[in-house]
PDB file of C-alpha atoms in Angstrom:
ATOM      1  CA  MET A  34     121.387 -16.318  74.849  1.00  0.00           C
ATOM      2  CA  THR A  35     124.346 -16.484  76.018  1.00  0.00           C
ATOM      3  CA  ALA A  36     124.786 -19.210  79.574  1.00  0.00           C
ATOM      4  CA  PRO A  37     125.246 -17.418  82.557  1.00  0.00           C
ATOM      5  CA  GLU A  38     128.663 -17.824  84.428  1.00  0.00           C
ATOM      6  CA  PRO A  39     129.243 -20.267  86.808  1.00  0.00           C
ATOM      7  CA  PRO A  40     129.565 -18.584  90.493  1.00  0.00           C
ATOM      8  CA  ALA A  41     133.344 -17.996  91.145  1.00  0.00           C
ATOM      9  CA  LEU A  42     135.377 -20.178  93.795  1.00  0.00           C
ATOM     10  CA  SER A  43     135.873 -18.219  97.117  1.00  0.00           C
ATOM     11  CA  LEU A  44     139.884 -18.723  96.302  1.00  0.00           C
ATOM     12  CA  ARG A  45     142.128 -15.629  96.916  1.00  0.00           C
ATOM     13  CA  PHE A  46     145.442 -16.605  94.617  1.00  0.00           C
ATOM     14  CA  GLY A  47     148.554 -14.852  95.064  1.00  0.00           C
ATOM     15  CA  TYR A  48     152.385 -15.754  94.369  1.00  0.00           C
ATOM     16  CA  GLY A  49     155.635 -16.582  96.606  1.00  0.00           C
ATOM     17  CA  THR A  50     158.255 -13.178  96.211  1.00  0.00           C
ATOM     18  CA  ASN A  51     160.830 -16.758  95.806  1.00  0.00           C
ATOM     19  CA  GLY A  52     159.935 -17.088  92.394  1.00  0.00           C
ATOM     20  CA  LEU A  53     160.478 -13.461  92.232  1.00  0.00           C
ATOM     21  CA  THR A  54     164.245 -13.073  93.419  1.00  0.00           C
ATOM     22  CA  ASP A  55     165.802 -10.928  91.026  1.00  0.00           C
ATOM     23  CA  LEU A  56     163.178  -7.799  91.805  1.00  0.00           C
ATOM     24  CA  ARG A  57     163.299  -5.570  94.491  1.00  0.00           C
ATOM     25  CA  LEU A  58     160.587  -6.152  97.100  1.00  0.00           C
ATOM     26  CA  ASP A  59     158.725  -3.036  96.097  1.00  0.00           C
ATOM     27  CA  ASP A  60     159.083  -3.580  92.693  1.00  0.00           C
ATOM     28  CA  ALA A  61     157.699  -7.399  93.162  1.00  0.00           C
ATOM     29  CA  LEU A  62     155.011  -6.124  95.540  1.00  0.00           C
ATOM     30  CA  GLY A  63     153.741  -3.829  92.396  1.00  0.00           C
ATOM     31  CA  LEU A  64     154.124  -6.303  89.885  1.00  0.00           C
ATOM     32  CA  LEU A  65     151.572  -8.637  91.246  1.00  0.00           C
ATOM     33  CA  ALA A  66     149.132  -6.313  92.764  1.00  0.00           C
ATOM     34  CA  ASP A  67     149.247  -5.103  88.583  1.00  0.00           C
ATOM     35  CA  LEU A  68     148.756  -8.551  87.535  1.00  0.00           C
ATOM     36  CA  GLY A  69     144.996  -9.063  89.892  1.00  0.00           C
ATOM     37  CA  TYR A  70     146.917 -10.939  92.223  1.00  0.00           C
ATOM     38  CA  GLU A  71     145.289 -11.248  96.320  1.00  0.00           C
ATOM     39  CA  GLY A  72     148.185 -11.700  98.198  1.00  0.00           C
ATOM     40  CA  VAL A  73     151.800 -13.083  98.117  1.00  0.00           C
ATOM     41  CA  GLY A  74     153.806 -15.022  99.865  1.00  0.00           C
ATOM     42  CA  LEU A  75     157.056 -13.594 101.474  1.00  0.00           C
ATOM     43  CA  THR A  76     160.155 -14.988 101.865  1.00  0.00           C
ATOM     44  CA  LEU A  77     161.791 -13.715 104.093  1.00  0.00           C
ATOM     45  CA  ASP A  78     165.803 -13.055 102.696  1.00  0.00           C
ATOM     46  CA  HIS A  79     168.745 -11.505 102.607  1.00  0.00           C
ATOM     47  CA  MET A  80     166.808  -9.608  99.553  1.00  0.00           C
ATOM     48  CA  HIS A  81     163.464  -9.506 100.732  1.00  0.00           C
ATOM     49  CA  LEU A  82     162.586  -8.042 104.174  1.00  0.00           C
ATOM     50  CA  ASP A  83     166.178  -9.278 105.340  1.00  0.00           C
ATOM     51  CA  PRO A  84     165.289 -10.621 109.838  1.00  0.00           C
ATOM     52  CA  LEU A  85     168.804 -10.798 110.318  1.00  0.00           C
ATOM     53  CA  ALA A  86     169.560  -7.385 109.214  1.00  0.00           C
ATOM     54  CA  PRO A  87     168.691  -3.524 111.608  1.00  0.00           C
ATOM     55  CA  ASP A  88     165.742  -1.830 111.841  1.00  0.00           C
ATOM     56  CA  LEU A  89     163.755  -5.064 111.351  1.00  0.00           C
ATOM     57  CA  ALA A  90     160.867  -3.521 113.283  1.00  0.00           C
ATOM     58  CA  ALA A  91     161.288  -0.265 110.858  1.00  0.00           C
ATOM     59  CA  ARG A  92     161.263  -2.350 107.602  1.00  0.00           C
ATOM     60  CA  THR A  93     158.267  -4.613 108.311  1.00  0.00           C
ATOM     61  CA  ARG A  94     156.521  -1.233 108.962  1.00  0.00           C
ATOM     62  CA  HIS A  95     156.944   0.216 105.690  1.00  0.00           C
ATOM     63  CA  VAL A  96     156.592  -3.666 103.740  1.00  0.00           C
ATOM     64  CA  ALA A  97     152.933  -3.364 105.903  1.00  0.00           C
ATOM     65  CA  ARG A  98     152.398   0.504 104.176  1.00  0.00           C
ATOM     66  CA  ARG A  99     153.047  -0.905 100.985  1.00  0.00           C
ATOM     67  CA  LEU A 100     150.740  -4.172 100.887  1.00  0.00           C
ATOM     68  CA  ASP A 101     148.070  -2.087 102.381  1.00  0.00           C
ATOM     69  CA  ALA A 102     148.319   0.124  99.695  1.00  0.00           C
ATOM     70  CA  LEU A 103     148.118  -2.688  97.472  1.00  0.00           C
ATOM     71  CA  GLY A 104     145.889  -4.925  98.571  1.00  0.00           C
ATOM     72  CA  LEU A 105     148.007  -7.349  99.148  1.00  0.00           C
ATOM     73  CA  GLY A 106     147.185 -10.532 101.444  1.00  0.00           C
ATOM     74  CA  VAL A 107     150.729 -11.867 102.871  1.00  0.00           C
ATOM     75  CA  THR A 108     151.502 -14.766 104.249  1.00  0.00           C
ATOM     76  CA  VAL A 109     154.955 -14.805 105.631  1.00  0.00           C
ATOM     77  CA  GLU A 110     157.544 -17.591 104.693  1.00  0.00           C
ATOM     78  CA  THR A 111     160.588 -19.204 106.321  1.00  0.00           C
ATOM     79  CA  GLY A 112     161.898 -21.171 103.350  1.00  0.00           C
ATOM     80  CA  ALA A 113     165.035 -19.142 102.364  1.00  0.00           C
ATOM     81  CA  ARG A 114     167.790 -21.515 101.378  1.00  0.00           C
ATOM     82  CA  TYR A 115     170.939 -19.469 102.800  1.00  0.00           C
ATOM     83  CA  VAL A 116     169.914 -16.625 105.128  1.00  0.00           C
ATOM     84  CA  LEU A 117     170.820 -18.284 108.613  1.00  0.00           C
ATOM     85  CA  ASP A 118     173.887 -20.176 106.696  1.00  0.00           C
ATOM     86  CA  PRO A 119     175.758 -18.942 103.495  1.00  0.00           C
ATOM     87  CA  ARG A 120     177.069 -22.492 102.968  1.00  0.00           C
ATOM     88  CA  ARG A 121     174.177 -24.933 104.046  1.00  0.00           C
ATOM     89  CA  LYS A 122     170.801 -24.866 102.375  1.00  0.00           C
ATOM     90  CA  HIS A 123     168.076 -24.134 105.010  1.00  0.00           C
ATOM     91  CA  GLY A 124     171.058 -24.624 107.058  1.00  0.00           C
ATOM     92  CA  PRO A 125     170.619 -24.516 110.430  1.00  0.00           C
ATOM     93  CA  SER A 126     167.799 -26.349 110.829  1.00  0.00           C
ATOM     94  CA  LEU A 127     165.273 -27.669 113.864  1.00  0.00           C
ATOM     95  CA  LEU A 128     166.630 -30.735 113.836  1.00  0.00           C
ATOM     96  CA  ASP A 129     170.980 -29.701 114.171  1.00  0.00           C
ATOM     97  CA  PRO A 130     172.659 -31.918 116.443  1.00  0.00           C
ATOM     98  CA  GLU A 131     174.054 -28.157 117.992  1.00  0.00           C
ATOM     99  CA  PRO A 132     171.271 -27.217 120.442  1.00  0.00           C
ATOM    100  CA  ASP A 133     173.453 -23.564 119.850  1.00  0.00           C
ATOM    101  CA  GLU A 134     172.400 -24.208 116.013  1.00  0.00           C
ATOM    102  CA  ARG A 135     169.042 -25.259 116.571  1.00  0.00           C
ATOM    103  CA  ALA A 136     168.292 -22.291 119.175  1.00  0.00           C
ATOM    104  CA  ARG A 137     169.271 -20.147 115.615  1.00  0.00           C
ATOM    105  CA  ARG A 138     166.448 -21.620 113.161  1.00  0.00           C
ATOM    106  CA  VAL A 139     164.053 -20.959 116.748  1.00  0.00           C
ATOM    107  CA  ASP A 140     165.133 -17.147 116.659  1.00  0.00           C
ATOM    108  CA  LEU A 141     164.491 -16.859 113.328  1.00  0.00           C
ATOM    109  CA  LEU A 142     160.638 -18.823 113.363  1.00  0.00           C
ATOM    110  CA  VAL A 143     160.036 -16.176 116.621  1.00  0.00           C
ATOM    111  CA  ARG A 144     161.025 -13.447 114.311  1.00  0.00           C
ATOM    112  CA  ALA A 145     159.038 -14.323 111.497  1.00  0.00           C
ATOM    113  CA  VAL A 146     155.745 -14.616 114.150  1.00  0.00           C
ATOM    114  CA  GLN A 147     156.247 -11.043 115.029  1.00  0.00           C
ATOM    115  CA  VAL A 148     157.303 -10.143 111.412  1.00  0.00           C
ATOM    116  CA  ALA A 149     153.511 -11.624 110.578  1.00  0.00           C
ATOM    117  CA  ALA A 150     151.467 -10.283 113.535  1.00  0.00           C
ATOM    118  CA  ASP A 151     152.700  -7.164 112.266  1.00  0.00           C
ATOM    119  CA  LEU A 152     151.804  -7.232 108.592  1.00  0.00           C
ATOM    120  CA  GLY A 153     148.411  -8.670 109.338  1.00  0.00           C
ATOM    121  CA  ALA A 154     149.678 -11.520 107.887  1.00  0.00           C
ATOM    122  CA  HIS A 155     146.973 -14.784 108.176  1.00  0.00           C
ATOM    123  CA  ALA A 156     150.024 -17.769 108.580  1.00  0.00           C
ATOM    124  CA  VAL A 157     153.860 -18.152 109.628  1.00  0.00           C
ATOM    125  CA  HIS A 158     154.714 -21.207 107.402  1.00  0.00           C
ATOM    126  CA  CYS A 159     157.523 -23.426 108.792  1.00  0.00           C
ATOM    127  CA  PHE A 160     159.251 -26.430 107.743  1.00  0.00           C
ATOM    128  CA  SER A 161     161.026 -29.751 109.774  1.00  0.00           C
ATOM    129  CA  GLY A 162     164.976 -29.439 108.562  1.00  0.00           C
ATOM    130  CA  THR A 163     166.168 -33.110 106.761  1.00  0.00           C
ATOM    131  CA  VAL A 164     167.725 -35.293 109.174  1.00  0.00           C
ATOM    132  CA  PRO A 165     171.624 -35.047 110.142  1.00  0.00           C
ATOM    133  CA  ASP A 166     174.022 -37.517 109.707  1.00  0.00           C
ATOM    134  CA  HIS A 167     174.371 -39.993 111.811  1.00  0.00           C
ATOM    135  CA  THR A 168     170.744 -39.101 113.467  1.00  0.00           C
ATOM    136  CA  ASP A 169     168.407 -41.967 114.275  1.00  0.00           C
ATOM    137  CA  GLU A 170     165.050 -40.455 113.225  1.00  0.00           C
ATOM    138  CA  ASP A 171     163.732 -40.798 117.133  1.00  0.00           C
ATOM    139  CA  THR A 172     166.246 -38.302 117.655  1.00  0.00           C
ATOM    140  CA  ALA A 173     164.876 -36.130 115.082  1.00  0.00           C
ATOM    141  CA  TRP A 174     162.039 -36.409 116.481  1.00  0.00           C
ATOM    142  CA  LYS A 175     162.579 -35.901 120.189  1.00  0.00           C
ATOM    143  CA  ARG A 176     164.720 -33.300 118.521  1.00  0.00           C
ATOM    144  CA  LEU A 177     161.938 -31.071 116.309  1.00  0.00           C
ATOM    145  CA  THR A 178     159.195 -30.680 119.212  1.00  0.00           C
ATOM    146  CA  GLU A 179     161.222 -29.510 122.396  1.00  0.00           C
ATOM    147  CA  ALA A 180     162.688 -26.744 119.323  1.00  0.00           C
ATOM    148  CA  PHE A 181     159.063 -25.742 118.196  1.00  0.00           C
ATOM    149  CA  GLY A 182     157.684 -25.278 121.452  1.00  0.00           C
ATOM    150  CA  PRO A 183     159.045 -21.405 122.153  1.00  0.00           C
ATOM    151  CA  VAL A 184     158.152 -21.194 118.936  1.00  0.00           C
ATOM    152  CA  LEU A 185     154.287 -22.318 118.857  1.00  0.00           C
ATOM    153  CA  ASP A 186     154.505 -20.010 122.368  1.00  0.00           C
ATOM    154  CA  ALA A 187     155.694 -17.142 120.520  1.00  0.00           C
ATOM    155  CA  ALA A 188     153.119 -18.293 118.150  1.00  0.00           C
ATOM    156  CA  SER A 189     149.967 -18.468 120.354  1.00  0.00           C
ATOM    157  CA  ALA A 190     150.758 -15.057 121.986  1.00  0.00           C
ATOM    158  CA  ALA A 191     150.808 -13.595 118.514  1.00  0.00           C
ATOM    159  CA  GLY A 192     147.188 -15.029 117.574  1.00  0.00           C
ATOM    160  CA  VAL A 193     149.519 -15.663 114.453  1.00  0.00           C
ATOM    161  CA  PRO A 194     149.108 -19.377 113.424  1.00  0.00           C
ATOM    162  CA  LEU A 195     151.990 -21.640 112.446  1.00  0.00           C
ATOM    163  CA  ALA A 196     152.022 -23.384 109.212  1.00  0.00           C
ATOM    164  CA  VAL A 197     153.938 -26.434 109.291  1.00  0.00           C
ATOM    165  CA  GLU A 198     155.106 -27.664 105.503  1.00  0.00           C
ATOM    166  CA  PRO A 199     155.629 -31.425 104.991  1.00  0.00           C
ATOM    167  CA  GLU A 200     158.517 -31.093 102.744  1.00  0.00           C
ATOM    168  CA  PRO A 201     159.948 -34.214 100.390  1.00  0.00           C
ATOM    169  CA  GLY A 202     163.180 -35.487 101.720  1.00  0.00           C
ATOM    170  CA  HIS A 203     162.196 -33.793 105.427  1.00  0.00           C
ATOM    171  CA  LEU A 204     161.815 -35.632 108.364  1.00  0.00           C
ATOM    172  CA  LEU A 205     158.107 -34.069 108.268  1.00  0.00           C
ATOM    173  CA  ALA A 206     157.883 -35.010 104.573  1.00  0.00           C
ATOM    174  CA  THR A 207     154.544 -36.635 104.269  1.00  0.00           C
ATOM    175  CA  LEU A 208     150.821 -35.538 106.139  1.00  0.00           C
ATOM    176  CA  ALA A 209     151.059 -38.786 108.131  1.00  0.00           C
ATOM    177  CA  ASP A 210     154.486 -36.994 109.060  1.00  0.00           C
ATOM    178  CA  PHE A 211     152.744 -34.089 110.645  1.00  0.00           C
ATOM    179  CA  HIS A 212     149.564 -36.127 112.156  1.00  0.00           C
ATOM    180  CA  HIS A 213     152.558 -37.584 114.570  1.00  0.00           C
ATOM    181  CA  LEU A 214     154.055 -34.429 115.278  1.00  0.00           C
ATOM    182  CA  ARG A 215     150.359 -32.844 116.279  1.00  0.00           C
ATOM    183  CA  ARG A 216     149.791 -35.830 118.460  1.00  0.00           C
ATOM    184  CA  ALA A 217     153.461 -35.241 120.128  1.00  0.00           C
ATOM    185  CA  LEU A 218     153.042 -31.768 120.522  1.00  0.00           C
ATOM    186  CA  GLY A 219     149.478 -32.888 122.391  1.00  0.00           C
ATOM    187  CA  ASP A 220     147.739 -30.933 119.537  1.00  0.00           C
ATOM    188  CA  PRO A 221     148.103 -27.383 120.354  1.00  0.00           C
ATOM    189  CA  GLU A 222     146.100 -24.596 118.684  1.00  0.00           C
ATOM    190  CA  PRO A 223     148.350 -22.336 117.014  1.00  0.00           C
ATOM    191  CA  LEU A 224     150.002 -25.494 115.066  1.00  0.00           C
ATOM    192  CA  GLY A 225     148.342 -26.077 111.295  1.00  0.00           C
ATOM    193  CA  LEU A 226     149.577 -27.324 108.222  1.00  0.00           C
ATOM    194  CA  THR A 227     150.808 -25.738 104.944  1.00  0.00           C
ATOM    195  CA  LEU A 228     149.891 -28.413 101.663  1.00  0.00           C
ATOM    196  CA  ASP A 229     151.910 -27.697  99.012  1.00  0.00           C
ATOM    197  CA  ILE A 230     149.651 -29.703  96.048  1.00  0.00           C
ATOM    198  CA  GLY A 231     153.033 -30.851  94.110  1.00  0.00           C
ATOM    199  CA  HIS A 232     153.715 -31.911  97.082  1.00  0.00           C
ATOM    200  CA  CYS A 233     151.066 -34.207  97.043  1.00  0.00           C
ATOM    201  CA  GLN A 234     151.492 -35.182  93.738  1.00  0.00           C
ATOM    202  CA  CYS A 235     154.774 -35.840  94.560  1.00  0.00           C
ATOM    203  CA  LEU A 236     154.258 -38.295  97.271  1.00  0.00           C
ATOM    204  CA  GLU A 237     151.738 -38.466  98.686  1.00  0.00           C
ATOM    205  CA  PRO A 238     149.826 -41.851  98.516  1.00  0.00           C
ATOM    206  CA  LEU A 239     146.273 -40.347  98.316  1.00  0.00           C
ATOM    207  CA  ALA A 240     145.140 -37.495  95.181  1.00  0.00           C
ATOM    208  CA  PRO A 241     145.724 -34.392  95.371  1.00  0.00           C
ATOM    209  CA  ALA A 242     142.308 -33.427  95.728  1.00  0.00           C
ATOM    210  CA  ASP A 243     141.749 -35.848  98.458  1.00  0.00           C
ATOM    211  CA  CYS A 244     145.042 -34.523 100.381  1.00  0.00           C
ATOM    212  CA  VAL A 245     142.980 -31.553 100.353  1.00  0.00           C
ATOM    213  CA  ARG A 246     140.060 -32.555 101.603  1.00  0.00           C
ATOM    214  CA  GLU A 247     142.265 -34.893 104.203  1.00  0.00           C
ATOM    215  CA  ALA A 248     144.168 -32.005 105.413  1.00  0.00           C
ATOM    216  CA  ALA A 249     141.448 -29.242 106.115  1.00  0.00           C
ATOM    217  CA  PRO A 250     140.440 -29.237 109.552  1.00  0.00           C
ATOM    218  CA  TRP A 251     144.219 -28.044 109.658  1.00  0.00           C
ATOM    219  CA  LEU A 252     144.389 -25.630 106.274  1.00  0.00           C
ATOM    220  CA  ARG A 253     146.266 -22.552 107.131  1.00  0.00           C
ATOM    221  CA  HIS A 254     147.837 -22.336 104.037  1.00  0.00           C
ATOM    222  CA  VAL A 255     148.636 -23.491 100.619  1.00  0.00           C
ATOM    223  CA  GLN A 256     151.139 -23.925  98.178  1.00  0.00           C
ATOM    224  CA  ILE A 257     150.820 -24.652  94.192  1.00  0.00           C
ATOM    225  CA  GLU A 258     152.312 -25.416  91.221  1.00  0.00           C
ATOM    226  CA  ASP A 259     152.486 -28.019  89.341  1.00  0.00           C
ATOM    227  CA  MET A 260     154.864 -31.702  89.508  1.00  0.00           C
ATOM    228  CA  ARG A 261     155.049 -35.571  88.428  1.00  0.00           C
ATOM    229  CA  ARG A 262     154.635 -37.915  90.684  1.00  0.00           C
ATOM    230  CA  GLY A 263     157.920 -39.298  92.363  1.00  0.00           C
ATOM    231  CA  VAL A 264     159.848 -36.625  91.044  1.00  0.00           C
ATOM    232  CA  HIS A 265     160.008 -33.336  93.767  1.00  0.00           C
ATOM    233  CA  GLU A 266     160.781 -30.637  91.157  1.00  0.00           C
ATOM    234  CA  HIS A 267     158.163 -27.539  90.887  1.00  0.00           C
ATOM    235  CA  LEU A 268     157.205 -26.927  87.188  1.00  0.00           C
ATOM    236  CA  PRO A 269     154.812 -24.003  85.474  1.00  0.00           C
ATOM    237  CA  PHE A 270     151.447 -24.903  84.667  1.00  0.00           C
ATOM    238  CA  GLY A 271     150.200 -26.905  82.478  1.00  0.00           C
ATOM    239  CA  ASP A 272     154.053 -28.895  82.010  1.00  0.00           C
ATOM    240  CA  GLY A 273     153.349 -31.319  84.808  1.00  0.00           C
ATOM    241  CA  GLU A 274     150.774 -34.238  85.669  1.00  0.00           C
ATOM    242  CA  ILE A 275     147.864 -32.211  88.051  1.00  0.00           C
ATOM    243  CA  ASP A 276     144.232 -31.759  87.609  1.00  0.00           C
ATOM    244  CA  PHE A 277     143.444 -28.697  88.857  1.00  0.00           C
ATOM    245  CA  PRO A 278     140.088 -28.013  88.488  1.00  0.00           C
ATOM    246  CA  PRO A 279     139.212 -31.237  91.268  1.00  0.00           C
ATOM    247  CA  VAL A 280     141.498 -29.757  93.919  1.00  0.00           C
ATOM    248  CA  LEU A 281     140.782 -25.999  93.910  1.00  0.00           C
ATOM    249  CA  ALA A 282     136.891 -27.558  93.706  1.00  0.00           C
ATOM    250  CA  ALA A 283     138.303 -29.358  96.468  1.00  0.00           C
ATOM    251  CA  LEU A 284     139.876 -26.336  98.053  1.00  0.00           C
ATOM    252  CA  ALA A 285     137.076 -24.200  98.285  1.00  0.00           C
ATOM    253  CA  ALA A 286     134.763 -26.423  99.563  1.00  0.00           C
ATOM    254  CA  THR A 287     136.546 -26.852 102.319  1.00  0.00           C
ATOM    255  CA  GLY A 288     136.407 -23.348 103.498  1.00  0.00           C
ATOM    256  CA  TYR A 289     139.524 -22.379 103.404  1.00  0.00           C
ATOM    257  CA  ARG A 290     139.815 -18.436 103.073  1.00  0.00           C
ATOM    258  CA  GLY A 291     144.273 -18.272 103.143  1.00  0.00           C
ATOM    259  CA  LEU A 292     145.932 -17.198  99.956  1.00  0.00           C
ATOM    260  CA  THR A 293     146.824 -20.249  97.823  1.00  0.00           C
ATOM    261  CA  VAL A 294     150.197 -19.143  96.416  1.00  0.00           C
ATOM    262  CA  VAL A 295     152.352 -19.767  93.539  1.00  0.00           C
ATOM    263  CA  GLU A 296     155.297 -21.774  94.430  1.00  0.00           C
ATOM    264  CA  LEU A 297     158.215 -21.809  91.519  1.00  0.00           C
ATOM    265  CA  PRO A 298     161.536 -20.381  93.186  1.00  0.00           C
ATOM    266  CA  ARG A 299     163.796 -22.021  90.754  1.00  0.00           C
ATOM    267  CA  HIS A 300     161.940 -19.987  88.178  1.00  0.00           C
ATOM    268  CA  SER A 301     163.133 -16.297  89.557  1.00  0.00           C
ATOM    269  CA  HIS A 302     165.389 -16.345  86.608  1.00  0.00           C
ATOM    270  CA  ALA A 303     161.733 -15.094  84.803  1.00  0.00           C
ATOM    271  CA  GLY A 304     159.430 -14.724  87.616  1.00  0.00           C
ATOM    272  CA  PRO A 305     157.789 -11.319  86.043  1.00  0.00           C
ATOM    273  CA  ARG A 306     156.868 -13.925  83.249  1.00  0.00           C
ATOM    274  CA  PHE A 307     155.894 -16.994  85.306  1.00  0.00           C
ATOM    275  CA  ALA A 308     153.726 -14.880  87.465  1.00  0.00           C
ATOM    276  CA  ALA A 309     152.062 -13.442  84.245  1.00  0.00           C
ATOM    277  CA  HIS A 310     150.968 -16.962  83.445  1.00  0.00           C
ATOM    278  CA  SER A 311     149.989 -18.273  86.506  1.00  0.00           C
ATOM    279  CA  LEU A 312     146.849 -16.085  87.572  1.00  0.00           C
ATOM    280  CA  PRO A 313     145.465 -16.766  84.267  1.00  0.00           C
ATOM    281  CA  TYR A 314     145.700 -20.493  84.536  1.00  0.00           C
ATOM    282  CA  LEU A 315     144.558 -20.895  87.817  1.00  0.00           C
ATOM    283  CA  ARG A 316     141.299 -18.509  87.201  1.00  0.00           C
ATOM    284  CA  ARG A 317     140.795 -20.701  84.189  1.00  0.00           C
ATOM    285  CA  ALA A 318     140.928 -23.968  86.275  1.00  0.00           C
ATOM    286  CA  ALA A 319     139.062 -22.706  89.113  1.00  0.00           C
ATOM    287  CA  ARG A 320     136.039 -20.898  86.305  1.00  0.00           C
ATOM    288  CA  LEU A 321     136.418 -25.120  85.339  1.00  0.00           C
ATOM    289  CA  ALA A 322     136.135 -26.321  88.574  1.00  0.00           C
ATOM    290  CA  ALA A 323     133.088 -24.625  89.112  1.00  0.00           C
ATOM    291  CA  GLU A 324     131.420 -25.478  86.065  1.00  0.00           C
ATOM    292  CA  ARG A 325     132.228 -28.679  87.377  1.00  0.00           C
ATOM    293  CA  THR A 326     129.924 -28.497  90.178  1.00  0.00           C
ATOM    294  CA  THR A 327     127.376 -26.600  89.139  1.00  0.00           C
ATOM    295  CA  GLY A 328     127.052 -28.046  85.552  1.00  0.00           C
ATOM    296  CA  THR A 329     126.978 -24.221  84.340  1.00  0.00           C
ATOM    297  CA  PRO A 330     129.154 -24.036  81.162  1.00  0.00           C
ATOM    298  CA  THR A 331     131.883 -21.549  81.182  1.00  0.00           C
ATOM    299  CA  VAL A 332     131.752 -18.567  79.294  1.00  0.00           C
ATOM    300  CA  PRO A 333     135.101 -16.359  79.371  1.00  0.00           C
ATOM    301  CA  SER A 334     134.857 -12.491  78.391  1.00  0.00           C
ATOM    302  CA  HIS A 335     135.652 -11.386  75.360  1.00  0.00           C
ATOM    303  CA  GLY A 336     139.191 -10.918  74.951  1.00  0.00           C
ATOM    304  CA  ASP A 337     139.596 -12.634  78.755  1.00  0.00           C
ATOM    305  CA  PRO A 338     143.463 -13.900  78.546  1.00  0.00           C
ATOM    306  CA  SER A 339     142.749 -16.321  81.333  1.00  0.00           C
ATOM    307  CA  ALA A 340     140.785 -18.502  79.081  1.00  0.00           C
ATOM    308  CA  THR A 341     143.751 -20.467  78.157  1.00  0.00           C
ATOM    309  CA  PRO A 342     143.047 -24.414  77.238  1.00  0.00           C
ATOM    310  CA  GLU A 343     143.573 -26.882  79.647  1.00  0.00           C
ATOM    311  CA  GLY A 344     146.791 -28.300  79.658  1.00  0.00           C
ATOM    312  CA  SER A 345     148.647 -24.929  78.441  1.00  0.00           C
ATOM    313  CA  SER A 346     152.188 -24.836  79.300  1.00  0.00           C
ATOM    314  CA  THR A 347     155.045 -22.860  80.028  1.00  0.00           C
ATOM    315  CA  PRO A 348     154.913 -19.488  78.122  1.00  0.00           C
TER     316      PRO A 348
END
């Protein structure tokens, strides 16, 4: 008699469009739906729903219809490298010395909130930025808390959570920094967290699965990829050091129901190939997590492409 399969974990996997920048957005969305993803992390950028080009509302309606037709959920991400300034990566930031420059980033985030509301997105992702030269940390935190005011107001009015990502090298780099910001702002209801699993491996004192458990009350968005300790390099699954089944089991146990989005922006040159590799890997890890939780052996169906060995590497 064949052993029953363990119950599936309640996780929804997506893929980030910043890892598919050589594809038109319509083509990228169609690819992800065909591969079996349940959602997309949509980075607003000049090649994918440009937030600064004319007719944003009309273009957003088109994307909303496309997502609905394909059955894809969405998170709006704002990590485009050069969408505001063609010469400064992620510039200007919320920490820029010039008030007018900080205001440009605030405007982008407010636009992103409106786009997210129009798309029915479950969150808007954002980050702090790096501390500018000749700026002390107290000043940087003051700028950050002030800049978040209008963004949080927009998020509250739209009913869309804001999900701040701790980013290695930024002012807000760790979970502890997120809590510092939350306290400084008075713990506003719309303020949540983007947890990047690779970043946990890179620099958090806790293991990634423990980071998930600690972050659970504030989780609004999750990004996932492989990574090595102390090296901020997003890697395909199997090329780093993370043991993913415990991470996915912890994530499912939190009751998180948003998207868990593959984040491979430096692999866009072969984006379709990495998208095709990543979902079977995650599904296999989720089955192993369920097996370890319930003690039920995993029995993949014949020919299941996700039945790849643990630790399988780059395609």
